[in-house]
Coordinates of C-alpha atoms in Angstrom, one line a residue:
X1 CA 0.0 0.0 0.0
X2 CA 1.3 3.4 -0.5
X3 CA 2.1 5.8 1.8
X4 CA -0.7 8.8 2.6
X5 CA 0.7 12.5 2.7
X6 CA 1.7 13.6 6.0
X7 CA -0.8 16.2 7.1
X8 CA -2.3 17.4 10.2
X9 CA -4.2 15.5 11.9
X10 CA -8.6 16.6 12.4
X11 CA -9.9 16.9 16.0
X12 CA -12.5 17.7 18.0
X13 CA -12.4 19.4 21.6
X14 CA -13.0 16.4 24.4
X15 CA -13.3 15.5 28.6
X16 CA -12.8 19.2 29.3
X17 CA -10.8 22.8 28.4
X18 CA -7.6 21.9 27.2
X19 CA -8.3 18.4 26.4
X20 CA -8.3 17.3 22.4
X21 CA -8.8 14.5 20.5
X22 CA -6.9 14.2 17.1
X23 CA -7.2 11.5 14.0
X24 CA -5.1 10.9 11.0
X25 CA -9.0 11.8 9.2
X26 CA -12.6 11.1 9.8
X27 CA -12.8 7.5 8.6
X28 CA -9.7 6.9 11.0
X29 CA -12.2 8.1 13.5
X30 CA -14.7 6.2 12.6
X31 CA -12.4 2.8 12.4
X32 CA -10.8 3.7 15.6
X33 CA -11.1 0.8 18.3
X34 CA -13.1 1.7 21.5
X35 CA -11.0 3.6 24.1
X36 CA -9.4 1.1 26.8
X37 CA -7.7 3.9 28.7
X38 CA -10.5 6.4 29.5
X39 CA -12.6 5.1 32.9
X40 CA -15.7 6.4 30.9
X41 CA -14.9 5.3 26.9
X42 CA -17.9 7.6 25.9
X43 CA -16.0 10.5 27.2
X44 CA -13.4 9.9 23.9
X45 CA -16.4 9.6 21.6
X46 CA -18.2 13.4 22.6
X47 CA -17.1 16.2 21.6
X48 CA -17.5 19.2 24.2
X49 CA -18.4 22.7 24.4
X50 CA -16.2 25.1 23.5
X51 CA -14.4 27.6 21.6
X52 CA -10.2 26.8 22.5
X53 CA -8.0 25.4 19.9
X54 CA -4.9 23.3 20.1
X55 CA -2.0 25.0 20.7
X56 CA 0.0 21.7 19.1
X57 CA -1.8 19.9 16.2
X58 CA 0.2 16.6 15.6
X59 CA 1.1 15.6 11.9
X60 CA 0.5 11.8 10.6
X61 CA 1.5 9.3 8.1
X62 CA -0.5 6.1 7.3
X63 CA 2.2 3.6 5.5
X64 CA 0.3 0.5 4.9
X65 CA -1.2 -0.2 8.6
X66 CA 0.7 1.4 10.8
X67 CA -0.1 5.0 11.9
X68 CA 2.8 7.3 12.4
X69 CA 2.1 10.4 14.8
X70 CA 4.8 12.9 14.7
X71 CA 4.8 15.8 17.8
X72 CA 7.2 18.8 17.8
X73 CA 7.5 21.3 20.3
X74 CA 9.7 24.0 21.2
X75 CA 13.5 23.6 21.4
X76 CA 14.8 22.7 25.6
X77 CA 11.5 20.2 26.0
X78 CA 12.5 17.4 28.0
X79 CA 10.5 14.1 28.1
X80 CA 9.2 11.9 31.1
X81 CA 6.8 9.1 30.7
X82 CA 6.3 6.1 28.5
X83 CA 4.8 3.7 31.0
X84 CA 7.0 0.8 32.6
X85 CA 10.5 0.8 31.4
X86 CA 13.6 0.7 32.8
X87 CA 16.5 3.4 33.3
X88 CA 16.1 7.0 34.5
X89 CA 12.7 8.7 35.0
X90 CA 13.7 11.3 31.8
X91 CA 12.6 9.9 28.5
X92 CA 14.4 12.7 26.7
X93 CA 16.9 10.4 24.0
X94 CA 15.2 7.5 24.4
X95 CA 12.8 4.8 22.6
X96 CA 10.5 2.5 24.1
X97 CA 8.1 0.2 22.8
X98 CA 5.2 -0.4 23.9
X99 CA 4.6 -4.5 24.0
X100 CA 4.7 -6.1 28.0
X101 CA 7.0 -8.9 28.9
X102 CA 7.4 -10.8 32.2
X103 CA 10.5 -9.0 32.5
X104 CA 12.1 -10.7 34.8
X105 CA 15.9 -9.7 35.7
X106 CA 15.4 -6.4 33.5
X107 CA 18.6 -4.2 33.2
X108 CA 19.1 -0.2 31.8
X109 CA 18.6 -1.9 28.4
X110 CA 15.4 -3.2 29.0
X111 CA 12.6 -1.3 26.9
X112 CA 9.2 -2.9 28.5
X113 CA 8.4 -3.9 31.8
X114 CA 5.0 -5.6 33.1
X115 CA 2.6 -2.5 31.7
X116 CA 1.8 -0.5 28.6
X117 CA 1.1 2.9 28.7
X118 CA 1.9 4.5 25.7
X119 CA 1.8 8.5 27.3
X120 CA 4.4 11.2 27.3
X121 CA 4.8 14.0 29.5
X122 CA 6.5 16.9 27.8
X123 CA 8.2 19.4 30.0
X124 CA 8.4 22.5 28.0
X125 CA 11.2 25.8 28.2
X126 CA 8.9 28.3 30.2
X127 CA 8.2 25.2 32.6
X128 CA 4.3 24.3 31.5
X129 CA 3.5 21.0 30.5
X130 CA 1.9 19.0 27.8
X131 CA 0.3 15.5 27.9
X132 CA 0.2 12.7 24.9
X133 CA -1.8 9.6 24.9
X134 CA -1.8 7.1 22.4
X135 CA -5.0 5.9 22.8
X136 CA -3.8 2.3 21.3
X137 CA -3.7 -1.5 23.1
X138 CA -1.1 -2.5 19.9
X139 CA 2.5 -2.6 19.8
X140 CA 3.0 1.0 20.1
X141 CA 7.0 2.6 19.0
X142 CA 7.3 6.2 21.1
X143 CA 10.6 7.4 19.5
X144 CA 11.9 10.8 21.3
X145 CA 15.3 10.4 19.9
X146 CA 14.9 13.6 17.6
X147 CA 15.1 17.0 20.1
X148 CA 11.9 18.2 20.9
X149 CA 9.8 15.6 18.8
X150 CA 7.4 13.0 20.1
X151 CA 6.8 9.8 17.2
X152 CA 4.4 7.2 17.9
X153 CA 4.1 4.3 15.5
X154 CA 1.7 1.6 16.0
X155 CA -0.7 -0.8 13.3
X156 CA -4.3 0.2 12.7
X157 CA -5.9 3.3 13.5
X158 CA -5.7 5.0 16.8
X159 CA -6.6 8.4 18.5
X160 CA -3.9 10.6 19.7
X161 CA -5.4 12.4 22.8
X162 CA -3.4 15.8 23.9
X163 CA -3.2 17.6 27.1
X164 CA -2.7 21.1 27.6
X165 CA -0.3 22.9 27.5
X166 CA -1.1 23.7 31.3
X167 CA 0.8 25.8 33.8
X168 CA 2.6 23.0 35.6
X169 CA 2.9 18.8 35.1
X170 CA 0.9 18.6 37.8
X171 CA -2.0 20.2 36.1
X172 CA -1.4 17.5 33.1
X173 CA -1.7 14.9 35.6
X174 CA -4.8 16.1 37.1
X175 CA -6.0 16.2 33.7
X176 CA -5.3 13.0 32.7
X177 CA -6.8 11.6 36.2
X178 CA -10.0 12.8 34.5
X179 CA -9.7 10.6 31.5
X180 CA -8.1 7.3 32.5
X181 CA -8.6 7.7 36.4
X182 CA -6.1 8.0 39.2
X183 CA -3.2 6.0 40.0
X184 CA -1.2 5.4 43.0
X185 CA 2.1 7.0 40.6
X186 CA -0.1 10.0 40.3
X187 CA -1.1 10.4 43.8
X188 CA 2.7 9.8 45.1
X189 CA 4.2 12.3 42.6
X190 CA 1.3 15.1 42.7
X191 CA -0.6 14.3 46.2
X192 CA -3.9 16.5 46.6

């Protein structure tokens, strides 16, 4: 199959002010598997009131079945996230993929641990934050090796769900507490 163009992605405000969803096009929408990392799935499916826009509108490339996402953002972003994988809590350099393994006597060179959480919190110069979810239970690829650029690469179509920017990572956080629900991580790094 050929490649599509690269091209921004359409969305549709979501959950709440700040919150967006974005797909490669409407019948990518439309194809998308139901959401297995919102509490509420319906809340991924409705758009909400509101007149804000996305301050960062990923670009995409379909190449056969797999879904490319590609994320810049301003030069000095540092990365954190990408679910359970070993080595230091900055993702900045790095490339995991997202695919569990019973990863028993993991090292620094171990990509995937026991969960897949294909999400990257983006740390930006002036010191507000930016959320990415990959809303996708397939092998997912989040490549942060290029400065300041987020890639996600994963078969079949998939939502890309974008937080903020807000003032602080905790205000991410919060945010995505309201989409997938809260976890212990998030209560020990950001407590109430």
């Amino acid at each position: 199959t050929m490649a599509a163009p690269v091209g921004e992605m359409v969305w549709v405000p979501v959950l709440e002010e700040g919150v967006f969803r974005f797909d490669a096009s409407e019948e990518a929408r439309s194809a998308a598997g139901p959401s297995l990392s919102f509490v509420e799935p319906r809340r991924r499916e409705e758009p909400r009131e509101g007149g804000d826009r996305p301050a960062v509108v990923p670009a995409c490339e379909v190449a056969g079945n797999v879904q490319k996402v590609v994320i810049k953002l301003p030069s000095g972003t540092s990365f954190y996230g990408t679910g359970e994988a070993s080595g230091p809590l900055e993702r900045t350099g790095k490339r995991v993929f997202t695919w569990n393994t019973d990863a028993w006597g993991f090292g620094p060179g171990t990509t995937s641990l026991y969960q897949s959480h294909p999400w990257v919190l983006a740390v930006l110069p002036d010191g507000k934050a930016f959320g990415v979810l990959a809303d996708t239970t397939r092998r997912c690829e989040i490549d942060l090796r290029q400065e300041c650029t987020i890639k996600f690469s994963a078969p079949s179509a998939y939502p890309i769900i974008t937080f903020g920017p807000y003032n602080s990572p905790a205000e991410v956080m919060m945010s995505l507490s309201h989409a997938i629900g809260i976890s212990h991580l998030i209560i020990n790094l950001f407590p109430y």
